Short mmCIF file of C-alpha atoms and ligand atoms in Angstrom, two decimals:
data_model
loop_
_atom_site.label_atom_id
_atom_site.label_comp_id
_atom_site.label_asym_id
_atom_site.label_seq_id
_atom_site.Cartn_x
_atom_site.Cartn_y
_atom_site.Cartn_z
CA MET A 1 -6.45 -21.78 11.14
CA VAL A 2 -3.22 -19.76 11.28
CA SER A 3 -2.90 -17.04 8.69
CA ARG A 4 0.05 -17.31 6.36
CA VAL A 5 2.58 -14.49 6.34
CA ILE A 6 4.35 -13.91 3.05
CA PRO A 7 7.66 -12.10 3.68
CA VAL A 8 8.38 -8.94 1.72
CA ASP A 9 11.67 -7.70 0.24
CA PRO A 10 13.80 -5.15 2.10
CA PHE A 11 12.42 -1.62 1.88
CA ASP A 12 12.89 1.98 2.95
CA LEU A 13 9.63 3.73 3.83
CA VAL A 14 9.55 7.48 4.32
CA ILE A 15 6.46 8.81 6.07
CA PHE A 16 6.07 12.50 5.33
CA GLY A 17 3.94 13.80 8.17
CA GLY A 18 5.30 11.05 10.44
CA THR A 19 4.38 12.99 13.59
CA GLY A 20 0.78 13.59 12.44
CA ASP A 21 -2.45 11.95 13.54
CA LEU A 22 -2.82 9.51 10.65
CA ALA A 23 0.79 8.31 10.87
CA GLN A 24 0.64 7.84 14.64
CA ARG A 25 -2.83 6.34 14.83
CA LYS A 26 -2.92 4.16 11.72
CA ILE A 27 0.24 3.83 9.65
CA LEU A 28 2.85 3.16 12.35
CA PRO A 29 0.59 0.80 14.35
CA ALA A 30 -0.12 -1.10 11.10
CA LEU A 31 3.61 -1.36 10.38
CA PHE A 32 4.24 -2.53 13.92
CA ARG A 33 1.65 -5.30 13.61
CA ARG A 34 3.23 -6.50 10.38
CA TYR A 35 6.62 -6.42 12.07
CA CYS A 36 5.19 -8.52 14.94
CA ALA A 37 3.78 -10.94 12.36
CA GLY A 38 7.33 -11.54 11.14
CA GLN A 39 6.73 -10.24 7.65
CA TRP A 40 9.87 -8.14 7.34
CA PRO A 41 13.48 -8.94 6.57
CA ALA A 42 16.05 -7.60 9.06
CA ASP A 43 17.14 -4.40 7.37
CA VAL A 44 13.91 -2.47 6.90
CA GLN A 45 14.14 1.26 7.49
CA ILE A 46 11.23 3.55 8.35
CA ILE A 47 11.91 7.26 8.34
CA GLY A 48 9.49 9.78 9.79
CA ALA A 49 9.89 13.12 8.03
CA ALA A 50 8.02 16.15 9.26
CA ARG A 51 8.37 19.76 10.26
CA GLY A 52 8.99 19.21 13.99
CA ASN A 53 12.62 19.51 15.00
CA HIS A 54 12.82 16.21 16.92
CA SER A 55 15.82 13.97 17.44
CA PRO A 56 15.43 10.36 16.25
CA ASP A 57 15.18 9.25 19.90
CA LYS A 58 12.44 11.74 20.63
CA PHE A 59 10.53 10.51 17.58
CA ARG A 60 10.92 6.89 18.74
CA GLU A 61 9.47 7.96 22.08
CA ILE A 62 6.48 9.50 20.30
CA VAL A 63 6.01 6.32 18.26
CA ALA A 64 6.30 4.10 21.35
CA ARG A 65 3.58 6.14 23.06
CA SER A 66 1.27 5.76 20.07
CA LEU A 67 1.88 2.03 19.92
CA HIS A 68 1.06 1.71 23.63
CA GLU A 69 -2.23 3.40 22.91
CA HIS A 70 -3.14 1.70 19.65
CA VAL A 71 -1.54 -1.74 19.90
CA PRO A 72 -1.58 -2.23 23.69
CA ASN A 73 -1.08 -6.00 23.78
CA ARG A 74 1.93 -6.29 21.53
CA SER A 75 3.74 -3.12 22.62
CA LYS A 76 4.12 -4.46 26.18
CA ASP A 77 6.62 -7.01 24.87
CA THR A 78 9.69 -4.81 25.30
CA GLU A 79 11.99 -6.91 23.12
CA THR A 80 9.65 -6.77 20.14
CA LEU A 81 8.97 -3.10 20.69
CA SER A 82 12.64 -2.18 20.83
CA GLY A 83 13.34 -4.31 17.71
CA PHE A 84 10.72 -2.29 15.87
CA LEU A 85 11.93 1.07 17.18
CA GLN A 86 15.49 0.30 16.09
CA ARG A 87 14.22 0.37 12.52
CA ILE A 88 12.72 3.82 12.96
CA ASN A 89 14.51 7.04 12.16
CA TYR A 90 13.53 10.68 11.87
CA VAL A 91 14.50 13.55 9.60
CA PRO A 92 13.23 17.08 10.27
CA LEU A 93 12.16 18.34 6.88
CA ASP A 94 10.06 21.04 5.26
CA ALA A 95 8.09 20.22 2.12
CA MET A 96 8.14 23.89 1.17
CA SER A 97 11.86 24.58 1.42
CA GLU A 98 15.21 22.83 1.01
CA ASN A 99 15.46 22.09 4.74
CA GLY A 100 16.21 18.46 5.45
CA TRP A 101 16.13 17.06 1.92
CA ALA A 102 19.84 16.36 1.49
CA ASN A 103 19.78 14.60 4.88
CA LEU A 104 16.86 12.42 3.75
CA ALA A 105 18.42 11.60 0.39
CA GLY A 106 21.64 10.51 2.12
CA ARG A 107 19.80 7.95 4.24
CA LEU A 108 18.10 6.00 1.47
CA LYS A 109 19.67 2.88 0.05
CA ASP A 110 19.73 2.50 -3.73
CA ASP A 111 19.19 -1.20 -4.21
CA ARG A 112 15.82 -1.69 -2.59
CA ILE A 113 12.15 -0.84 -2.62
CA ARG A 114 11.59 2.78 -1.72
CA ALA A 115 8.17 4.08 -0.70
CA PHE A 116 7.18 7.64 0.15
CA TYR A 117 3.96 7.96 2.13
CA PHE A 118 2.40 11.43 1.77
CA SER A 119 0.62 11.60 5.13
CA VAL A 120 0.23 15.37 4.87
CA GLY A 121 -2.41 17.76 3.56
CA PRO A 122 -3.00 17.62 -0.23
CA SER A 123 -1.52 21.09 -0.78
CA LEU A 124 1.88 19.50 -0.05
CA PHE A 125 1.55 16.64 -2.57
CA GLY A 126 2.94 18.75 -5.44
CA PRO A 127 5.90 20.24 -3.51
CA LEU A 128 6.82 16.80 -2.12
CA ALA A 129 6.69 15.17 -5.56
CA GLU A 130 8.85 17.93 -7.03
CA ARG A 131 11.50 17.71 -4.32
CA ILE A 132 11.67 13.92 -4.40
CA ARG A 133 12.39 14.19 -8.11
CA ALA A 134 14.74 17.17 -7.78
CA HIS A 135 16.82 15.33 -5.17
CA ASP A 136 17.15 12.37 -7.48
CA MET A 137 15.34 10.00 -5.15
CA VAL A 138 13.22 8.26 -7.79
CA THR A 139 14.46 4.81 -8.71
CA LYS A 140 12.66 2.10 -10.64
CA HIS A 141 11.58 0.63 -7.28
CA THR A 142 10.06 3.88 -6.01
CA ARG A 143 6.38 4.23 -5.07
CA ILE A 144 4.39 7.08 -3.56
CA VAL A 145 1.27 6.73 -1.44
CA VAL A 146 -1.29 9.52 -1.29
CA GLU A 147 -4.21 9.87 1.08
CA LYS A 148 -7.67 11.24 0.58
CA PRO A 149 -8.92 13.83 -0.08
CA PHE A 150 -7.78 13.33 -3.65
CA GLY A 151 -9.04 16.63 -4.97
CA HIS A 152 -12.03 18.72 -4.02
CA ASP A 153 -13.74 18.43 -7.38
CA LEU A 154 -12.97 17.22 -10.90
CA ASP A 155 -10.75 20.20 -11.78
CA SER A 156 -8.58 19.95 -8.67
CA ALA A 157 -8.33 16.14 -9.02
CA ARG A 158 -7.16 16.58 -12.62
CA THR A 159 -4.59 19.15 -11.54
CA LEU A 160 -3.36 16.86 -8.78
CA ASN A 161 -3.13 13.89 -11.15
CA ALA A 162 -1.21 16.02 -13.65
CA THR A 163 1.18 17.25 -10.93
CA LEU A 164 1.95 13.72 -9.78
CA ALA A 165 2.16 12.44 -13.37
CA ALA A 166 4.87 15.03 -14.07
CA HIS A 167 7.14 13.17 -11.63
CA PHE A 168 5.85 9.59 -11.39
CA ASP A 169 4.33 6.95 -13.64
CA GLU A 170 0.78 5.86 -12.85
CA GLY A 171 2.26 2.49 -11.86
CA GLN A 172 4.16 4.23 -9.05
CA ILE A 173 1.18 6.11 -7.57
CA TYR A 174 -0.84 4.41 -4.83
CA ARG A 175 -4.03 6.35 -4.00
CA ILE A 176 -5.32 4.92 -0.75
CA ASP A 177 -8.97 4.32 -0.02
CA HIS A 178 -8.69 2.38 3.21
CA TYR A 179 -12.14 0.83 2.70
CA LEU A 180 -10.57 -1.32 0.00
CA GLY A 181 -8.14 -2.75 2.55
CA LYS A 182 -10.91 -4.07 4.77
CA GLU A 183 -10.99 -7.84 4.96
CA THR A 184 -14.71 -8.08 4.15
CA VAL A 185 -14.42 -5.82 1.13
CA GLN A 186 -11.83 -8.14 -0.35
CA ASN A 187 -14.01 -11.03 0.66
CA LEU A 188 -16.86 -9.49 -1.28
CA MET A 189 -14.86 -10.14 -4.45
CA VAL A 190 -14.09 -13.70 -3.38
CA VAL A 191 -17.72 -14.38 -2.46
CA ARG A 192 -18.85 -13.05 -5.84
CA PHE A 193 -16.19 -14.54 -8.09
CA GLY A 194 -15.00 -17.56 -6.12
CA ASN A 195 -18.42 -19.21 -5.73
CA MET A 196 -20.86 -20.45 -8.34
CA LEU A 197 -23.77 -19.70 -6.04
CA PHE A 198 -24.13 -15.94 -6.26
CA GLU A 199 -22.93 -14.68 -9.61
CA PRO A 200 -25.79 -16.14 -11.73
CA LEU A 201 -28.25 -14.23 -9.51
CA TRP A 202 -26.19 -11.04 -9.37
CA ASN A 203 -28.23 -8.90 -11.75
CA SER A 204 -31.47 -6.97 -12.11
CA GLN A 205 -33.47 -10.09 -12.88
CA TYR A 206 -32.97 -11.40 -9.34
CA VAL A 207 -31.78 -8.45 -7.28
CA ASP A 208 -34.51 -6.02 -6.27
CA HIS A 209 -32.16 -3.34 -4.97
CA ILE A 210 -28.90 -2.80 -3.11
CA GLN A 211 -28.30 -0.71 0.01
CA ILE A 212 -24.91 0.61 1.03
CA THR A 213 -24.78 2.17 4.49
CA VAL A 214 -21.81 3.77 6.22
CA ALA A 215 -23.15 5.09 9.53
CA GLU A 216 -20.89 6.75 12.07
CA THR A 217 -21.54 7.76 15.66
CA VAL A 218 -18.66 10.23 15.68
CA GLY A 219 -19.05 13.85 14.66
CA ILE A 220 -16.42 15.98 12.99
CA ASP A 221 -14.44 17.06 16.04
CA GLY A 222 -10.93 18.16 15.16
CA ARG A 223 -11.72 18.28 11.43
CA GLU A 224 -14.12 21.24 11.46
CA GLU A 225 -12.33 23.39 8.91
CA TYR A 226 -11.80 20.57 6.44
CA TYR A 227 -15.30 19.16 6.87
CA GLU A 228 -17.05 22.50 6.45
CA ARG A 229 -15.48 22.77 2.98
CA SER A 230 -16.11 19.13 2.21
CA GLY A 231 -19.36 17.65 3.56
CA ALA A 232 -20.48 14.03 3.40
CA MET A 233 -20.81 13.91 -0.38
CA ARG A 234 -17.15 14.74 -0.94
CA ASP A 235 -15.80 13.16 2.24
CA MET A 236 -17.53 9.77 2.00
CA VAL A 237 -19.70 9.23 -1.08
CA GLN A 238 -17.24 10.26 -3.81
CA ASN A 239 -14.65 7.80 -2.51
CA HIS A 240 -15.63 5.11 0.03
CA LEU A 241 -19.26 4.49 -0.95
CA MET A 242 -18.41 4.78 -4.63
CA GLN A 243 -15.67 2.18 -4.27
CA LEU A 244 -18.05 -0.22 -2.52
CA LEU A 245 -20.66 0.32 -5.21
CA CYS A 246 -18.05 -0.45 -7.87
CA LEU A 247 -17.05 -3.74 -6.28
CA ILE A 248 -20.67 -4.82 -5.90
CA ALA A 249 -21.68 -3.81 -9.41
CA MET A 250 -18.64 -4.51 -11.58
CA GLU A 251 -18.43 -7.27 -14.17
CA PRO A 252 -16.10 -10.17 -13.37
CA PRO A 253 -12.59 -9.05 -14.31
CA ALA A 254 -10.68 -11.59 -16.43
CA LYS A 255 -8.16 -11.92 -13.63
CA PHE A 256 -7.40 -10.46 -10.22
CA ASP A 257 -4.89 -8.00 -11.49
CA PRO A 258 -4.69 -4.27 -10.88
CA ASP A 259 -5.71 -2.99 -14.28
CA ALA A 260 -8.30 -5.69 -14.96
CA VAL A 261 -10.09 -4.87 -11.67
CA ARG A 262 -9.77 -1.13 -12.05
CA ASP A 263 -10.98 -1.17 -15.66
CA GLU A 264 -14.19 -2.88 -14.50
CA LYS A 265 -14.69 -0.42 -11.64
CA LEU A 266 -14.22 2.49 -14.00
CA LYS A 267 -16.91 1.11 -16.33
CA VAL A 268 -19.37 1.09 -13.43
CA ILE A 269 -18.71 4.73 -12.53
CA ARG A 270 -19.06 5.74 -16.15
CA ALA A 271 -22.37 3.90 -16.41
CA LEU A 272 -23.89 5.75 -13.44
CA ASP A 273 -26.80 8.04 -14.38
CA PRO A 274 -26.73 11.59 -13.05
CA VAL A 275 -28.59 11.65 -9.71
CA GLU A 276 -32.06 13.20 -9.91
CA PRO A 277 -32.42 16.06 -7.38
CA HIS A 278 -35.48 14.38 -5.82
CA HIS A 279 -33.47 11.16 -5.35
CA ILE A 280 -31.11 12.69 -2.84
CA VAL A 281 -31.54 13.77 0.78
CA ARG A 282 -29.04 15.91 2.66
CA GLY A 283 -29.01 16.19 6.43
CA GLN A 284 -27.15 18.07 9.14
CA PHE A 285 -27.09 16.95 12.78
CA ALA A 286 -28.94 19.26 15.15
CA PRO A 287 -28.11 19.99 18.81
CA GLY A 288 -29.26 17.20 21.09
CA PRO A 289 -28.91 15.88 24.61
CA ASP A 290 -25.56 14.32 23.71
CA GLY A 291 -23.89 17.38 22.27
CA LEU A 292 -23.74 20.40 20.02
CA GLY A 293 -25.28 20.56 16.60
CA TYR A 294 -23.18 20.69 13.43
CA ARG A 295 -23.47 24.49 13.11
CA GLU A 296 -22.27 25.07 16.67
CA VAL A 297 -19.39 22.63 16.20
CA VAL A 298 -18.10 24.46 13.11
CA GLY A 299 -18.98 27.89 14.53
CA ASN A 300 -21.06 28.84 11.51
CA PRO A 301 -24.76 29.42 12.32
CA ARG A 302 -25.65 29.49 8.62
CA SER A 303 -23.63 26.50 7.49
CA THR A 304 -25.28 24.49 4.70
CA THR A 305 -22.70 21.69 4.70
CA GLU A 306 -24.26 18.24 4.92
CA SER A 307 -23.18 15.71 7.55
CA TYR A 308 -25.56 13.13 6.04
CA VAL A 309 -26.44 12.03 2.50
CA ALA A 310 -28.88 9.41 1.24
CA LEU A 311 -29.36 8.91 -2.47
CA LYS A 312 -30.70 6.59 -5.11
CA ALA A 313 -28.37 5.78 -7.98
CA HIS A 314 -28.98 3.94 -11.23
CA ILE A 315 -26.45 2.11 -13.32
CA SER A 316 -27.36 2.08 -16.99
CA ASN A 317 -26.01 -1.21 -18.25
CA TRP A 318 -27.40 -4.64 -19.09
CA ARG A 319 -26.71 -6.12 -15.68
CA TRP A 320 -28.24 -3.42 -13.51
CA ALA A 321 -30.89 -1.55 -15.53
CA GLY A 322 -33.91 -1.36 -13.22
CA THR A 323 -32.10 -2.21 -9.96
CA PRO A 324 -31.57 0.90 -7.83
CA PHE A 325 -28.58 1.35 -5.54
CA TYR A 326 -29.43 3.25 -2.35
CA LEU A 327 -26.45 4.84 -0.63
CA ARG A 328 -26.41 6.58 2.75
CA THR A 329 -23.80 7.85 5.12
CA GLY A 330 -23.83 10.22 8.07
CA LYS A 331 -22.19 11.46 11.24
CA ARG A 332 -23.57 11.27 14.78
CA LEU A 333 -26.00 8.49 13.92
CA VAL A 334 -27.38 5.87 16.27
CA ALA A 335 -24.69 3.26 15.64
CA ARG A 336 -21.42 2.70 13.88
CA SER A 337 -22.21 0.34 11.09
CA SER A 338 -20.89 -0.17 7.57
CA VAL A 339 -22.90 -2.72 5.68
CA ILE A 340 -23.92 -3.63 2.16
CA ASN A 341 -27.30 -5.31 1.76
CA VAL A 342 -28.09 -7.10 -1.48
CA MET A 343 -31.88 -7.46 -1.41
CA PHE A 344 -33.14 -10.22 -3.71
CA LYS A 345 -36.58 -10.28 -5.28
CA ASP A 346 -39.50 -12.25 -3.89
CA ALA A 347 -40.04 -15.72 -5.25
CA PRO A 348 -42.29 -15.27 -8.32
CA HIS A 349 -45.13 -17.33 -6.82
CA SER A 350 -45.79 -18.57 -3.31
CA ILE A 351 -46.95 -22.20 -3.26
CA PHE A 352 -47.64 -21.77 0.48
CA GLY A 353 -50.38 -19.21 -0.01
CA GLU A 354 -50.42 -15.52 0.75
CA GLU A 355 -51.01 -16.08 4.48
CA ALA A 356 -47.52 -17.64 4.72
CA GLY A 357 -46.18 -14.17 3.95
CA ARG A 358 -43.85 -12.93 1.24
CA HIS A 359 -40.18 -13.54 1.90
CA ALA A 360 -37.07 -12.59 0.03
CA ASN A 361 -33.42 -13.48 0.43
CA ALA A 362 -30.92 -10.88 1.45
CA LEU A 363 -27.14 -11.00 1.56
CA SER A 364 -25.57 -8.68 4.15
CA ILE A 365 -21.89 -7.91 3.95
CA ARG A 366 -20.76 -6.29 7.20
CA LEU A 367 -17.62 -4.20 7.04
CA GLN A 368 -17.75 -3.02 10.63
CA PRO A 369 -18.27 -3.83 13.38
CA ASN A 370 -18.12 -7.61 13.53
CA GLU A 371 -16.97 -8.20 9.96
CA GLY A 372 -18.82 -10.98 8.26
CA ILE A 373 -21.46 -12.09 5.79
CA THR A 374 -25.02 -13.16 6.49
CA LEU A 375 -27.44 -14.74 4.05
CA LYS A 376 -31.07 -14.47 5.03
CA VAL A 377 -33.02 -17.54 3.94
CA THR A 378 -36.62 -18.55 4.41
CA ILE A 379 -37.50 -21.73 6.28
CA LYS A 380 -40.53 -23.31 7.86
CA GLU A 381 -41.34 -22.11 11.33
CA PRO A 382 -40.89 -25.21 13.49
CA GLY A 383 -43.94 -26.91 14.98
CA PRO A 384 -47.33 -28.18 13.91
CA GLY A 385 -50.20 -26.07 12.67
CA GLY A 386 -49.54 -25.51 9.00
CA MET A 387 -46.88 -23.90 6.94
CA ARG A 388 -45.64 -20.67 8.41
CA LEU A 389 -42.49 -19.21 6.94
CA ILE A 390 -39.77 -17.35 8.79
CA ASP A 391 -36.45 -15.83 7.87
CA VAL A 392 -33.28 -17.07 9.50
CA PRO A 393 -29.69 -16.00 8.98
CA LEU A 394 -27.01 -18.26 7.59
CA ASP A 395 -24.26 -16.42 9.36
CA MET A 396 -20.58 -16.39 8.62
CA SER A 397 -18.91 -14.27 11.25
CA PHE A 398 -15.24 -14.39 10.27
CA ALA A 399 -14.05 -14.33 13.85
CA GLU A 400 -16.11 -17.45 14.63
CA ALA A 401 -15.61 -19.28 11.36
CA LEU A 402 -11.86 -18.82 11.20
CA GLY A 403 -10.98 -19.50 14.81
CA PRO A 404 -9.49 -17.54 17.71
CA GLU A 405 -6.28 -16.53 15.85
CA ASN A 406 -8.49 -14.54 13.51
CA GLN A 407 -10.61 -12.82 16.14
CA ASP A 408 -8.83 -9.62 15.30
CA PRO A 409 -8.76 -9.24 11.50
CA PRO A 410 -5.87 -7.14 10.19
CA ASP A 411 -6.48 -3.44 10.00
CA ALA A 412 -6.99 -2.14 6.45
CA TYR A 413 -3.72 -0.19 6.62
CA GLU A 414 -1.73 -3.37 7.34
CA ARG A 415 -2.85 -4.91 4.10
CA LEU A 416 -2.52 -1.74 2.05
CA VAL A 417 0.93 -0.66 3.25
CA MET A 418 2.27 -4.16 2.58
CA ASP A 419 0.64 -4.09 -0.88
CA VAL A 420 2.60 -0.91 -1.58
CA ILE A 421 5.81 -2.69 -0.65
CA ARG A 422 4.82 -5.71 -2.77
CA GLY A 423 3.99 -3.40 -5.67
CA ASN A 424 0.38 -4.55 -5.97
CA GLN A 425 -2.00 -1.74 -7.00
CA THR A 426 -5.21 -3.79 -7.18
CA LEU A 427 -6.70 -2.22 -4.05
CA PHE A 428 -5.70 1.35 -4.91
CA MET A 429 -7.59 3.85 -7.00
CA ARG A 430 -6.33 4.71 -10.44
CA GLY A 431 -6.29 8.37 -11.52
CA ASP A 432 -9.05 7.92 -14.11
CA GLU A 433 -11.33 6.27 -11.54
CA VAL A 434 -10.95 9.21 -9.19
CA GLU A 435 -11.70 11.67 -11.96
CA ALA A 436 -14.75 9.71 -13.12
CA ALA A 437 -16.08 9.66 -9.55
CA TRP A 438 -15.70 13.44 -9.31
CA ALA A 439 -17.38 13.86 -12.71
CA TRP A 440 -20.43 12.11 -11.23
CA THR A 441 -20.28 13.93 -7.87
CA ASP A 442 -19.68 17.50 -9.07
CA PRO A 443 -23.09 18.08 -10.74
CA VAL A 444 -24.87 16.93 -7.57
CA ILE A 445 -23.01 19.51 -5.49
CA ALA A 446 -23.38 22.18 -8.18
CA GLY A 447 -27.14 21.50 -8.18
CA TRP A 448 -27.35 22.09 -4.41
CA GLN A 449 -25.43 25.30 -4.73
CA ALA A 450 -27.56 26.53 -7.66
CA ARG A 451 -30.79 25.79 -5.77
CA GLY A 452 -29.53 27.19 -2.44
CA ASP A 453 -30.32 23.80 -0.90
CA VAL A 454 -30.33 23.65 2.91
CA PRO A 455 -29.78 20.25 4.56
CA LYS A 456 -32.55 18.81 6.72
CA PRO A 457 -31.75 18.80 10.45
CA TYR A 458 -31.70 15.40 12.14
CA GLU A 459 -31.41 14.43 15.75
CA SER A 460 -28.02 13.24 16.94
CA GLY A 461 -28.20 9.56 17.77
CA SER A 462 -31.01 8.95 15.27
CA THR A 463 -30.98 7.11 11.95
CA GLY A 464 -30.87 10.38 10.00
CA PRO A 465 -33.50 12.72 8.52
CA GLY A 466 -37.03 11.42 8.01
CA ASP A 467 -36.85 12.28 4.30
CA ALA A 468 -34.28 9.52 3.86
CA GLU A 469 -36.94 7.02 5.03
CA LEU A 470 -39.36 8.55 2.52
CA LEU A 471 -36.85 8.11 -0.29
CA MET A 472 -37.21 4.37 0.28
CA LYS A 473 -40.89 4.29 1.22
CA ARG A 474 -41.88 6.01 -2.01
CA ASP A 475 -40.40 2.98 -3.77
CA GLY A 476 -42.15 0.53 -1.42
CA ARG A 477 -38.88 -0.36 0.31
CA LEU A 478 -37.26 0.07 3.71
CA TRP A 479 -33.74 0.71 4.88
CA GLN A 480 -32.30 -2.24 6.75
CA GLY A 481 -31.65 -1.31 10.40
CA ILE A 482 -28.43 0.50 11.19
CA LYS A 483 -28.05 -1.11 14.59
CA PRO A 484 -25.88 -4.20 14.31
P1 NAD B 501 -1.91 16.20 10.93
O1 NAD B 501 -2.20 17.67 10.86
O2 NAD B 501 -2.15 15.49 12.21
O3 NAD B 501 -0.38 15.96 10.54
C1 NAD B 501 0.24 16.65 9.50
C2 NAD B 501 1.71 16.24 9.43
O4 NAD B 501 2.28 16.95 8.33
C3 NAD B 501 2.56 16.60 10.65
O5 NAD B 501 3.48 15.57 10.87
C4 NAD B 501 3.29 17.86 10.22
O6 NAD B 501 4.56 18.04 10.85
C5 NAD B 501 3.49 17.56 8.75
N1 NAD B 501 3.68 18.79 7.98
C6 NAD B 501 2.87 19.86 7.89
N2 NAD B 501 3.42 20.79 7.08
C7 NAD B 501 4.61 20.29 6.66
C8 NAD B 501 5.64 20.76 5.82
N3 NAD B 501 5.57 21.96 5.22
N4 NAD B 501 6.69 19.97 5.61
C9 NAD B 501 6.79 18.76 6.19
N5 NAD B 501 5.86 18.25 6.99
C10 NAD B 501 4.77 19.02 7.23
O7 NAD B 501 -2.71 15.56 9.72
P2 NAD B 501 -3.26 14.04 9.61
O8 NAD B 501 -4.57 13.96 10.30
O9 NAD B 501 -2.21 13.10 9.99
O10 NAD B 501 -3.59 13.94 8.05
C11 NAD B 501 -2.58 13.81 7.06
C12 NAD B 501 -3.28 13.60 5.70
O11 NAD B 501 -4.01 12.40 5.71
C13 NAD B 501 -4.29 14.70 5.35
O12 NAD B 501 -4.27 14.88 3.96
C14 NAD B 501 -5.61 14.11 5.77
O13 NAD B 501 -6.69 14.63 5.04
C15 NAD B 501 -5.38 12.66 5.41
N6 NAD B 501 -6.21 11.72 6.17
C16 NAD B 501 -6.16 11.71 7.53
C17 NAD B 501 -6.94 10.79 8.23
C18 NAD B 501 -6.88 10.71 9.73
O14 NAD B 501 -7.54 9.82 10.28
N7 NAD B 501 -6.13 11.56 10.41
C19 NAD B 501 -7.78 9.91 7.54
C20 NAD B 501 -7.80 9.93 6.14
C21 NAD B 501 -7.01 10.84 5.48
#
């Protein structure tokens, strides 16, 4: 099965922070892959804009090096690579002064889609927005893209929203949460709303509980200063895990359109109960055989920032009353694994007798690695000697099901950057969603601060602090294994 490529209209894309890590590692490789897929018309222009005083050729060299590293197969085709690089330009520019702005403004064409990607720290969002407006660069086809972190708490998120709203309409602001660009996350919506099979069971009558795990093996190297001020609750739960929870829990939108989907997600966040202090576990990785502990990494022996969070959330609405959502995420864990497990209830009565064991269905939605969906069903163990029941997976690994051309699903940024160009905001967070998520997160963090809470140490390479297991065991449940 060959995936269909829908061409986009001509566009100018300015990447503020074009020399930075995110631009070089994610955005430009994603653009290159879309270029290789033949999705662009001939006269696309991509302009890196950053503080470094590089010539356009020097910038192209930097980009070529990044593509060699991050898209090794395609970038060896010199003709394709040079075709892509011809579309790349560079403007030295300072967000905080007038340097470079007239040069940038002079390069943009009026009659086409114009996107500004803010791949810089959030303190520059306001100055960039002001200068784009002041230099008369906003047309009716203009969009801006902003990266996380979108605020540090509710107040700062409101201020940021107000700053952007002073220069752009909400319909022009694309707040990226790259989890929403993952193929499986979009598939989650199709599985739920494109099949008759699941939706009738998708409620507290049939679902015992839901687990959302985002486990990482990496630590925080290179992001120490940011992470020490942030922690896992702000860095992961407020945005990525919250977005996944919304897609799992939301009511069917009337149509797959940006506001219909985002209205339903917002209702979920607003229906979340405040988290009880005893329903949340914080952890911090300790020194271990494979490296330094969190406190040594950040150089703060008294740091109380969490690198791990597990919590139990409740959604107070008709669909989910009584079905808990368990969320966990952490750094330096045993495996890299992002997975949502929808754990169904036991059958109400076993006609096979208690000795056959109690079995329940589970739907696992794997975001990474090995994107796919598995449904655990109960069958008879083969062979004579009575009825013994076992669980087997009905497995849909996308790479296998969709054939060799789809072995390598598109990176989330490919989808999202092209959605910006197409003007489709469905997979981007709206300002009110972000604020509602902070309104739920802030009291949790304020509670820790008020109580002087210290995170529990956990061993690097483990599944996290033991208390997170207890959070489940107290409810007679178990986390599904992190290891894929
Ligand atoms: P970085 O430090 O590697 O790059 C910053 C870029 O901003 C550089 O190109 C620099 O020249 C430019 N810059 C700095 N000050 C400037 C100024 N005054 N005027 C013009 N340009 C200026 O940062 P990064 O890791 O690429 O992150 C960029 C943003 O994306 C941050 O907000 C970060 O939190 C967010 N983000 C990064 C990642 C990632 O994987 N790197 C992931 C998610 C979100």
